[in-house]
Every structure is written in structure tokens, then in C-alpha cells.
Coordinates of C-alpha atoms in Angstrom, one line a residue:
Chain A
M1 CA 68.7 118.5 35.1
T2 CA 67.3 117.4 31.6
A3 CA 64.7 114.4 31.6
T4 CA 66.9 112.8 28.5
A5 CA 68.9 110.3 30.6
T6 CA 68.2 109.2 33.9
P7 CA 70.8 110.4 36.6
T8 CA 73.1 107.5 37.5
T9 CA 75.1 107.2 41.0
S10 CA 78.8 107.3 40.5
L11 CA 80.7 105.7 42.7
D12 CA 82.7 108.7 43.4
D13 CA 79.6 110.3 44.6
L14 CA 79.0 107.4 47.1
L15 CA 82.7 107.5 48.3
L16 CA 82.6 111.1 48.5
W17 CA 79.5 110.7 50.9
F18 CA 80.5 107.9 53.1
E19 CA 84.1 109.8 53.9
L20 CA 82.0 112.8 55.1
S21 CA 79.3 110.7 56.6
Q22 CA 82.3 109.2 58.5
L23 CA 83.7 112.4 59.5
Q24 CA 80.2 113.1 60.9
E25 CA 79.8 109.8 62.8
R26 CA 83.0 110.6 64.8
Y27 CA 82.4 114.2 65.5
V28 CA 78.9 112.9 67.1
A29 CA 80.8 109.9 69.2
T30 CA 83.5 112.2 70.3
L31 CA 81.0 114.7 71.8
D32 CA 78.3 111.8 73.2
Q33 CA 80.9 109.7 74.8
D34 CA 82.4 113.1 76.5
R35 CA 85.7 112.8 74.8
L36 CA 86.3 116.1 74.7
E37 CA 89.9 116.2 74.1
D38 CA 89.7 114.6 70.5
W39 CA 87.1 116.8 69.5
P40 CA 89.4 119.4 68.3
P41 CA 91.7 117.0 66.2
L42 CA 88.3 117.0 63.9
F43 CA 89.3 120.3 62.6
T44 CA 92.0 122.1 60.5
E45 CA 94.6 124.0 62.4
D46 CA 93.0 127.5 61.5
A47 CA 89.2 126.3 61.8
R48 CA 86.6 128.3 62.9
Y49 CA 83.9 126.8 65.3
E50 CA 80.9 128.5 66.5
I51 CA 77.5 128.3 68.3
V52 CA 75.3 130.8 67.1
P53 CA 71.6 131.4 67.4
A54 CA 69.4 131.2 64.2
E55 CA 68.2 134.8 64.4
N56 CA 71.6 136.2 64.4
A57 CA 72.8 133.7 61.5
D58 CA 70.2 134.5 59.5
A59 CA 70.9 138.6 60.3
G60 CA 74.1 138.3 59.4
L61 CA 75.4 138.8 63.1
P62 CA 77.7 136.6 63.9
I63 CA 77.7 136.8 67.8
G64 CA 77.2 133.6 69.4
V65 CA 77.5 131.2 72.6
I66 CA 80.7 129.7 71.4
F67 CA 83.1 131.3 69.0
C68 CA 86.7 129.8 68.0
D69 CA 88.8 130.8 65.3
S70 CA 91.6 128.0 65.8
R71 CA 92.0 124.9 67.0
G72 CA 94.2 126.3 69.6
M73 CA 90.9 128.0 71.0
M74 CA 89.2 124.8 71.1
E75 CA 92.0 123.3 73.1
D76 CA 91.8 125.9 75.6
R77 CA 88.2 125.7 75.9
V78 CA 88.3 121.9 76.5
V79 CA 90.8 122.8 79.4
S80 CA 88.5 125.3 80.8
L81 CA 85.8 122.9 80.8
R82 CA 87.4 120.1 82.6
N83 CA 88.7 122.2 85.2
A84 CA 85.5 124.5 85.6
N85 CA 83.8 123.3 89.0
I86 CA 80.7 124.9 88.0
Y87 CA 80.3 122.6 85.2
E88 CA 77.5 120.2 86.0
A89 CA 77.9 117.0 84.7
H90 CA 75.8 115.9 81.5
A91 CA 75.4 113.7 78.8
Y92 CA 74.4 114.7 75.0
R93 CA 72.9 112.7 72.5
H94 CA 72.9 113.9 69.0
A95 CA 70.9 113.0 66.0
L96 CA 71.9 114.1 62.6
S97 CA 69.6 114.1 59.5
G98 CA 69.3 115.5 56.1
L99 CA 72.9 115.7 55.2
I100 CA 73.5 117.5 52.0
I101 CA 76.6 117.6 50.2
E102 CA 78.1 119.9 47.8
R103 CA 81.6 119.3 46.1
I104 CA 83.5 122.5 45.6
D105 CA 86.5 120.5 44.3
A106 CA 88.5 117.2 44.8
D107 CA 89.5 118.0 48.3
T108 CA 86.8 120.5 49.1
A109 CA 82.9 120.2 50.4
K110 CA 80.4 122.1 52.1
M111 CA 77.8 120.3 53.9
R112 CA 74.4 120.9 55.6
S113 CA 72.6 118.9 57.9
S114 CA 69.7 119.1 60.9
Y115 CA 70.9 117.9 64.3
I116 CA 68.4 117.1 67.3
V117 CA 70.6 117.1 70.8
V118 CA 69.2 115.2 73.6
Q119 CA 70.4 116.0 77.1
T120 CA 70.4 114.3 80.5
R121 CA 71.4 116.0 83.9
Q122 CA 72.4 114.6 86.7
N123 CA 68.5 114.5 87.9
G124 CA 68.4 111.7 85.5
E125 CA 65.9 113.7 83.1
S126 CA 66.2 113.4 79.1
F127 CA 64.9 116.5 77.3
V128 CA 65.3 118.0 73.9
Y129 CA 68.2 120.6 74.7
Q130 CA 68.7 122.0 71.1
A131 CA 68.3 121.6 67.8
G132 CA 69.3 123.3 64.8
R133 CA 71.4 123.1 61.6
Y134 CA 75.2 122.4 61.0
E135 CA 77.0 124.4 58.1
D136 CA 80.1 123.1 57.6
E137 CA 83.1 123.5 55.4
V138 CA 85.4 120.1 55.0
V139 CA 89.0 120.2 53.6
R140 CA 90.8 116.8 52.9
T141 CA 94.3 116.7 54.6
A142 CA 97.1 114.3 54.6
D143 CA 95.4 112.7 57.8
G144 CA 91.7 112.2 55.8
W145 CA 88.7 115.2 55.9
R146 CA 88.5 117.6 58.6
Y147 CA 86.3 120.7 59.5
R148 CA 87.6 123.9 58.4
S149 CA 84.8 125.5 59.6
K150 CA 81.6 124.5 61.1
R151 CA 78.4 126.4 62.5
A152 CA 75.6 124.9 64.7
I153 CA 73.3 127.4 64.0
Y154 CA 70.1 126.9 66.7
D155 CA 66.4 127.5 66.7
T156 CA 66.2 126.8 70.2
S157 CA 66.7 129.8 72.9
R158 CA 66.8 128.3 75.6
V159 CA 70.5 127.4 75.7
Q160 CA 73.4 127.5 78.4
T161 CA 75.5 130.2 77.5
L162 CA 77.6 129.9 80.5
L163 CA 81.2 127.7 79.7
A164 CA 79.1 126.1 76.8
T165 CA 80.1 122.7 75.8
P166 CA 80.7 122.0 71.8
I167 CA 77.3 121.1 70.0
Chain V
M1 CA 97.9 107.9 61.8
T2 CA 101.1 109.4 59.4
A3 CA 100.8 112.6 57.8
T4 CA 102.5 110.9 54.9
A5 CA 100.0 109.3 52.9
T6 CA 96.0 110.7 52.5
P7 CA 94.0 107.5 54.1
T8 CA 92.0 106.1 51.3
T9 CA 88.7 104.5 51.8
S10 CA 88.9 100.9 50.9
L11 CA 85.6 99.4 49.7
D12 CA 86.1 96.7 52.1
D13 CA 85.4 99.7 55.0
L14 CA 82.2 100.7 53.0
L15 CA 80.7 97.3 52.7
L16 CA 81.1 96.1 56.3
W17 CA 79.9 99.7 57.3
F18 CA 76.7 99.0 55.2
E19 CA 76.1 95.4 56.4
L20 CA 76.1 96.3 59.8
S21 CA 74.4 99.7 59.3
Q22 CA 71.8 97.3 58.0
L23 CA 71.5 95.3 60.7
Q24 CA 71.3 98.5 63.1
E25 CA 68.4 99.5 60.9
R26 CA 66.6 96.2 60.8
Y27 CA 67.4 96.2 64.8
V28 CA 65.2 99.7 65.2
A29 CA 62.8 98.4 62.6
T30 CA 61.6 95.2 64.4
L31 CA 61.2 97.6 67.6
D32 CA 59.4 100.6 66.4
Q33 CA 57.2 98.2 64.4
D34 CA 56.3 96.2 67.5
R35 CA 57.3 92.9 65.9
L36 CA 59.2 91.9 69.1
E37 CA 59.0 88.0 67.7
D38 CA 61.6 89.1 65.3
W39 CA 64.0 90.5 67.5
P40 CA 65.3 87.6 69.1
P41 CA 66.4 86.2 65.4
L42 CA 68.8 89.3 65.2
F43 CA 70.7 87.3 68.0
T44 CA 73.0 84.5 68.1
E45 CA 71.8 81.5 70.6
D46 CA 74.1 82.3 73.1
A47 CA 74.1 86.1 72.5
R48 CA 73.5 88.4 75.9
Y49 CA 71.5 91.3 75.9
E50 CA 71.0 93.9 78.6
I51 CA 69.8 97.4 79.5
V52 CA 71.7 98.8 82.0
P53 CA 71.8 102.4 83.8
A54 CA 75.1 104.3 83.0
E55 CA 76.1 104.9 86.4
N56 CA 76.2 100.9 86.9
A57 CA 77.8 99.8 83.8
D58 CA 80.3 102.7 84.3
A59 CA 81.1 101.4 87.6
G60 CA 81.0 97.5 86.7
L61 CA 77.9 96.6 88.2
P62 CA 76.2 95.0 85.9
I63 CA 72.7 95.0 87.4
G64 CA 70.2 96.4 84.8
V65 CA 66.7 96.3 84.0
I66 CA 66.6 93.3 81.2
F67 CA 69.1 90.9 81.4
C68 CA 69.4 87.9 79.0
D69 CA 72.2 85.3 78.4
S70 CA 70.2 83.8 75.4
R71 CA 68.2 83.8 72.9
G72 CA 65.5 81.7 74.4
M73 CA 65.5 84.2 77.7
M74 CA 64.4 87.0 75.1
E75 CA 61.8 84.5 73.3
D76 CA 60.4 83.9 77.1
R77 CA 60.5 88.0 77.6
V78 CA 58.4 88.4 74.2
V79 CA 56.0 85.7 75.5
S80 CA 55.8 87.7 78.7
L81 CA 55.4 90.8 77.5
R82 CA 52.4 89.7 74.9
N83 CA 50.8 88.0 77.7
A84 CA 50.8 90.9 80.0
N85 CA 47.7 92.4 80.9
I86 CA 49.6 95.4 82.6
Y87 CA 51.5 96.2 79.4
E88 CA 50.8 99.5 78.4
A89 CA 50.2 99.7 74.8
H90 CA 52.9 102.4 73.3
A91 CA 55.3 103.1 70.3
Y92 CA 58.7 103.6 70.3
R93 CA 60.7 105.5 67.5
H94 CA 64.5 105.4 67.7
A95 CA 67.0 107.5 66.5
L96 CA 70.3 106.3 66.0
S97 CA 74.0 108.1 65.7
G98 CA 77.5 108.1 66.0
L99 CA 78.2 104.6 64.7
I100 CA 81.7 103.7 65.5
I101 CA 82.5 100.3 64.2
E102 CA 86.1 98.3 65.2
R103 CA 86.9 95.4 63.3
I104 CA 88.3 92.5 65.3
D105 CA 88.9 90.1 62.5
A106 CA 86.8 89.2 59.1
D107 CA 83.9 88.0 61.1
T108 CA 83.7 89.7 64.1
A109 CA 83.6 93.4 65.1
K110 CA 82.5 95.8 68.0
M111 CA 80.4 98.9 67.7
R112 CA 79.1 101.7 69.6
S113 CA 76.7 104.3 68.9
S114 CA 74.0 106.7 70.7
Y115 CA 70.4 106.5 70.2
I116 CA 67.1 108.5 71.5
V117 CA 63.9 106.8 72.1
V118 CA 60.8 108.7 71.5
Q119 CA 58.0 106.9 73.2
T120 CA 53.8 107.8 72.6
R121 CA 51.5 106.2 74.9
Q122 CA 47.7 105.7 74.7
N123 CA 47.2 109.3 76.0
G124 CA 48.9 110.3 72.5
E125 CA 51.7 112.5 74.0
S126 CA 55.2 111.6 72.4
F127 CA 58.1 112.3 74.6
V128 CA 62.0 111.5 75.2
Y129 CA 61.3 107.9 77.0
Q130 CA 65.5 107.2 77.0
A131 CA 68.5 108.5 75.7
G132 CA 71.9 106.4 75.8
R133 CA 74.3 104.4 74.2
Y134 CA 74.4 100.7 72.5
E135 CA 77.4 98.5 72.8
D136 CA 77.7 95.6 70.8
E137 CA 79.5 92.7 69.6
V138 CA 78.5 91.4 66.2
V139 CA 79.5 88.3 64.4
R140 CA 79.1 87.1 61.0
T141 CA 77.1 83.8 60.7
A142 CA 75.6 81.6 58.1
D143 CA 72.6 84.0 57.9
G144 CA 74.3 87.0 57.9
W145 CA 75.8 89.2 60.7
R146 CA 73.7 89.1 64.1
Y147 CA 74.6 90.8 67.7
R148 CA 76.6 88.4 70.1
S149 CA 76.2 90.9 72.8
K150 CA 74.1 93.9 72.9
R151 CA 74.1 96.5 75.7
A152 CA 71.7 99.4 76.3
I153 CA 73.3 101.7 78.7
Y154 CA 71.0 104.4 79.5
D155 CA 71.7 108.2 80.8
T156 CA 68.3 108.5 81.5
S157 CA 67.0 107.4 85.2
R158 CA 63.4 108.1 84.9
V159 CA 62.7 104.4 83.2
Q160 CA 60.5 101.5 83.6
T161 CA 61.6 98.7 85.1
L162 CA 58.6 96.6 85.5
L163 CA 58.3 94.3 82.5
A164 CA 60.5 96.4 80.2
T165 CA 60.4 96.1 76.7
P166 CA 63.7 96.0 74.7
I167 CA 65.5 99.3 73.5
Chain L
M1 CA 67.1 82.0 53.7
T2 CA 69.4 79.1 54.0
A3 CA 72.0 78.4 56.1
T4 CA 74.4 76.8 53.6
A5 CA 76.0 80.5 52.3
T6 CA 76.7 83.2 54.2
P7 CA 74.7 86.0 52.2
T8 CA 76.7 88.3 50.3
T9 CA 76.1 92.2 49.9
S10 CA 75.6 93.0 46.3
L11 CA 77.1 96.2 45.0
D12 CA 73.4 96.7 43.6
D13 CA 71.9 96.3 47.1
L14 CA 74.2 99.4 48.4
L15 CA 73.5 101.4 45.3
L16 CA 69.9 101.0 45.7
W17 CA 70.2 102.1 49.4
F18 CA 72.3 105.0 48.6
E19 CA 70.0 106.3 46.1
L20 CA 66.8 106.2 48.2
S21 CA 68.4 107.3 50.8
Q22 CA 69.8 110.7 49.4
L23 CA 66.0 110.9 48.7
Q24 CA 65.1 110.5 52.0
E25 CA 68.2 113.1 53.1
R26 CA 66.8 115.6 50.5
Y27 CA 63.2 115.3 51.7
V28 CA 64.4 116.1 55.3
A29 CA 66.2 118.8 54.0
T30 CA 63.9 120.3 51.8
L31 CA 61.2 120.5 55.1
D32 CA 63.9 121.5 57.8
Q33 CA 65.4 124.1 55.7
D34 CA 62.0 125.8 55.2
R35 CA 62.1 125.6 51.4
L36 CA 58.4 124.1 50.8
E37 CA 58.7 125.3 47.3
D38 CA 61.1 122.6 46.8
W39 CA 59.2 120.0 48.2
P40 CA 56.4 119.2 45.5
P41 CA 59.1 118.2 43.0
L42 CA 60.2 115.4 45.1
F43 CA 56.8 113.4 43.7
T44 CA 55.7 112.1 40.8
E45 CA 53.0 114.2 39.0
D46 CA 50.2 111.7 40.3
A47 CA 51.8 110.9 43.5
R48 CA 49.9 110.7 47.0
Y49 CA 50.8 112.3 50.1
E50 CA 49.2 112.4 53.3
I51 CA 49.7 112.6 57.2
V52 CA 47.2 110.3 58.9
P53 CA 47.0 109.0 62.5
A54 CA 47.8 105.6 63.3
E55 CA 44.6 104.5 64.6
N56 CA 43.0 105.6 61.3
A57 CA 45.8 104.0 59.1
D58 CA 45.5 100.6 61.1
A59 CA 41.8 100.4 60.8
G60 CA 41.8 101.5 57.4
L61 CA 40.3 104.9 57.7
P62 CA 42.8 107.0 55.8
I63 CA 41.2 110.6 57.0
G64 CA 44.3 112.4 57.8
V65 CA 45.3 115.8 58.5
I66 CA 46.6 116.4 55.0
F67 CA 45.5 114.3 51.9
C68 CA 47.1 115.5 48.5
D69 CA 46.4 113.1 45.1
S70 CA 48.5 114.8 42.7
R71 CA 51.8 117.3 42.8
G72 CA 49.6 120.2 41.8
M73 CA 47.7 120.0 45.3
M74 CA 50.9 119.9 46.9
E75 CA 51.9 123.1 45.2
D76 CA 48.5 124.7 46.0
R77 CA 48.9 123.9 49.8
V78 CA 52.0 125.3 50.1
V79 CA 51.0 129.0 48.1
S80 CA 48.2 128.8 51.2
L81 CA 50.7 128.0 53.7
R82 CA 52.6 130.9 52.5
N83 CA 49.7 133.5 51.9
A84 CA 48.4 132.3 55.6
N85 CA 48.7 135.0 58.4
I86 CA 47.9 132.7 61.0
Y87 CA 50.6 130.9 60.1
E88 CA 53.1 130.6 63.2
A89 CA 56.7 130.5 62.2
H90 CA 58.3 127.4 63.2
A91 CA 61.3 125.2 62.6
Y92 CA 61.2 121.4 62.1
R93 CA 64.6 119.0 62.5
H94 CA 63.6 115.3 61.5
A95 CA 65.6 112.3 62.7
L96 CA 65.0 109.0 60.7
S97 CA 65.9 105.9 61.2
G98 CA 64.9 101.9 60.6
L99 CA 64.7 102.7 56.7
I100 CA 64.0 99.1 55.1
I101 CA 63.5 98.7 51.7
E102 CA 61.5 96.8 49.4
R103 CA 62.4 96.4 45.9
I104 CA 59.7 95.6 43.5
D105 CA 61.5 95.7 40.4
A106 CA 64.3 97.7 38.6
D107 CA 62.3 101.1 39.0
T108 CA 60.2 100.6 41.7
A109 CA 60.3 100.2 45.6
K110 CA 58.7 100.3 48.9
M111 CA 60.2 102.0 52.0
R112 CA 59.6 102.2 55.8
S113 CA 61.4 104.1 58.2
S114 CA 60.9 105.9 61.6
Y115 CA 60.7 109.5 62.1
I116 CA 60.8 112.1 64.9
V117 CA 60.3 115.4 64.5
V118 CA 61.2 118.4 66.9
Q119 CA 59.7 121.5 66.4
T120 CA 60.8 125.0 67.6
R121 CA 58.3 127.7 68.0
Q122 CA 58.7 131.6 68.1
N123 CA 58.8 131.3 72.0
G124 CA 62.4 129.4 71.8
E125 CA 61.2 126.1 73.1
S126 CA 62.3 123.1 71.3
F127 CA 60.1 119.9 71.8
V128 CA 59.0 116.4 70.2
Y129 CA 56.5 117.5 67.8
Q130 CA 55.6 114.2 66.4
A131 CA 56.6 111.0 65.9
G132 CA 55.6 108.1 63.5
R133 CA 56.3 106.0 60.4
Y134 CA 56.6 107.2 57.0
E135 CA 55.3 104.0 54.2
D136 CA 56.9 105.6 51.0
E137 CA 56.3 104.0 47.5
V138 CA 59.2 105.3 45.1
V139 CA 59.7 105.0 41.6
R140 CA 62.5 105.7 39.0
T141 CA 62.0 108.6 36.8
A142 CA 64.2 109.9 34.0
D143 CA 64.9 112.9 36.7
G144 CA 66.1 110.2 39.3
W145 CA 63.8 108.9 42.3
R146 CA 61.0 110.3 43.3
Y147 CA 57.7 109.4 45.6
R148 CA 55.2 107.9 43.9
S149 CA 52.9 107.6 47.5
K150 CA 54.3 109.0 50.9
R151 CA 52.4 108.5 54.0
A152 CA 53.3 109.9 57.0
I153 CA 51.8 107.9 59.8
Y154 CA 51.8 109.7 63.2
D155 CA 51.7 107.9 66.7
T156 CA 51.3 111.3 68.7
S157 CA 47.9 112.8 69.1
R158 CA 48.9 116.4 69.9
V159 CA 48.9 117.1 66.4
Q160 CA 48.3 120.7 64.7
T161 CA 45.7 120.1 62.1
L162 CA 44.6 123.5 60.9
L163 CA 46.7 124.8 58.1
A164 CA 49.3 121.9 58.9
T165 CA 52.4 122.0 57.3
P166 CA 54.1 119.1 55.6
I167 CA 56.1 116.6 57.6

């Protein structure tokens, strides 16, 4: 960036930020309100979703807690979670920050952000369940922006791996 | 939503989001800076404010930790809190996310969001004090947007009920 | 504010908010992604940065954990942190809220916000490391908005003071 001109904020940047930020808010609201059935529709048909520990992601070993490479697999997971008796009821509350958008072209972008998830289990205790970063690829579809890829890469190692719920 | 046209973001949506998001930021700043006296003016005269556990809210039992059905009651509570000797000094820090706005008409809207509140007591320990969701009704007044109803519905059960402070 | 007219949101307010909010997001992203070398460039050459406990800040005693009064000092600190063997690897995740902007003139503003920082150490535990408030002065430069002063004023007392990293 040269120092000869003040960078001006284009209305385009603002609108792109707003649209993608709204997608993030919907994502969080869907999970925090336990509307799991509304979670797969936030992705494209062939989208990839995974939850992976930071040490694996950084070493290029994509072996994680959840791996889905289609919306159908996400829908199956939701059905499994709803049917599982060993699924302990809990509430998630997300906090997001540090959203950085990299525009690829008019209909494609990459995003990075930090997340903190607080969980409350049936005993009523609230605690930091997981912290990490999202790395997302998003695409503009006829229905608005959708995730084509979303990776939740967690710092924490105390993470539930059996019947994990989306983060 | 049909798949025949790309939804476009209207500047109206952006401006409404900005105005309501600014109200939320002021709300948080007021509580986190311990400016309790500036908290009732964020509500309409006849507004309702309550803090209620999720299990009661979901069962339709509105019995909570705080219940005010006018701004006057909120002002009384602030006076009580300031005068109470048993009130242990503490600091709150809020994190909000997942804000979803439902526009009712030009001057009325409903909002939902997730909150996490970290508390630091006099011993200097910071911990997740409460997590939950806000359900708000807001109305545009001559002074800008104000809450007509705000419910803090908490997941956590470890919640201080004696001389509770607003969340 | 008189009650005779509805306050209208100017596009100017929205754009200023967006630009400053983007600075905050970049700040968080830089620290949360451990890109410490990109941290000093977010400040002006003669900027001041400090981390100070709330009880000192409120008593006017600016004795804190970090005190830098130039970008050069910040750069030196980053070099020290990178070279220190006793530096335990950790990840930070910030959550920000309650951003209040006070416009001073066209190119200067003050900001206040709340922060929560979750840390994950090598043992994989994630916990609330620090909570507090930022008090910032920002200035518009040829390269965009930069911090001229940033104070992280923490509520928590359980804070690492030896080789502290920026918050």
C-alpha cells in the first residue's frame, strides 16, 4: 500500500462485509438455538465441513472429530444426533471475532475468524468448551451466500469426540 | 425463498442492522462500564425487563431473578443496588453474537442474540458467569431505538439471585 | 438530544464505524493468529501501548505489565518474545463487544470496548485468561486508521507479567 493516497472504504467492501457477516450470524444462531436441521442448508450441496485439532491442521493431517464432504452427510449427522440416546442435552453460545475477508472474485471469498464456544451442560455449569479459528470458503448462490467449505480448527484438546455436534 | 433471483442486500436492511446493533453495543457498554444509571434510559417508559432461567422460559413459567415491568422499577433497582452494602464489587464483560433481526414494521422489530458474560470478582478471578440468549422487542422513539421488552434467558444455573444486577 | 426529531443514522456514522471496526478486527486477527510481527504496524510511529490493571488505571497509576511509547519499543518486544526460550506456546482468542466511538474530528477518534481473552496452553486447556476494556485513540493516516494510543485495562488479577504478550 503506498502512502500517497488515503485508502477509502468502498461501499462495495461494506456490503460484502455485511452479507458475509450476516451469514456468520445466522450460522451461530442456528447452532446456539439448537436448530440443527437448519444447519446443512447454510452449505452448498457439495460443501465440506470439518472439525479438526490445530496440531493436525497445521501438520496437514486432516483427521478430525467431524468430517463431511457433502450436505447429505451433514443431514445424516443431524438425524444421528437427534436419535442418539447418549446425547447429553447442552447449550452452546458462540462468540466470534477477528473476521478477515479475502475477496476472490465477485461470487467467491475466503474468511477467517476466531471463535470461543461456551457450553452449559445439564448440571447448569457454563464453561469454555472450545476455542479456535474458522477457515471458510463462501460462494454466492441463487439463495444468497453459502459455505462451500468450513473448517473449525480448535486449539483446545479437551473436546468431545463421540457424537460430536457441529461447532 | 425462490432460486430464481439472487437476494440483494438493501441499504435499508444494512441501516436497520446498524441502528439496532448500535443499541446493543450501548447496552453492553453501559453495563460493562458500571454505568447502571444509564441503563433504564435504554428502555421505553412501560418496558419489561427480566432475567429468567431457560427451563422456566421454555415451560412458560416466567419466574426469574429480576422482573421489572416499567422503567421506574428499573430505576428503583439501580438505587437499591447502589445502596446495598452486601453488594460485592465486580466487573462484567459481555460477548454478543448471532444477532437475528425480525422487522415487524418501520418502527418495530424483534431481536434474538446469544450472550456470554464473564465476571471478575474482588479476588481477581475471571470466569464465565452466565451464558444465554436475549429476546428483545425494540421500538423507534423520538430519541432513537429503545427496548420495549428485553428478556435475558440463561442456560447457566449457577446464577446469583440475591440483589442480582442487570445482564 | 431533543425529542422533536427522530435521530437519523448518517451514512458518515456508518462508514466511520465500519472503518474503525475493521481496524479492531485486524488487531484481533493479528494477535489470535500469532502474527506478532504485524502488530506494531497497526500503530503510529509515536504510539503508546500499555497493559495496566484496572485498579492502577482508575487510581491514575499507570504501572502495568507492558508499557511502550513508540512503535520501535513494540518491535523490540516482539523480537524478545520470539527469542525467549521460556515463552510457553499458547493461543489467544479474543471476543470484543460494546464498541463506543467518540469522533473528535474528521481524522481522530476515541474508542472504548470490552474484551474477553481465552487462552489455550500446551496442555490443551482453554480458559478465560483475561477480561477488561480497551481505551483507544485512533488517527487516520495515509495508510488508513491506526492506533495512536491503546490501553488494555484488565479486571483480572491472575495475569502473566513475565514476558507478557500483547493483548
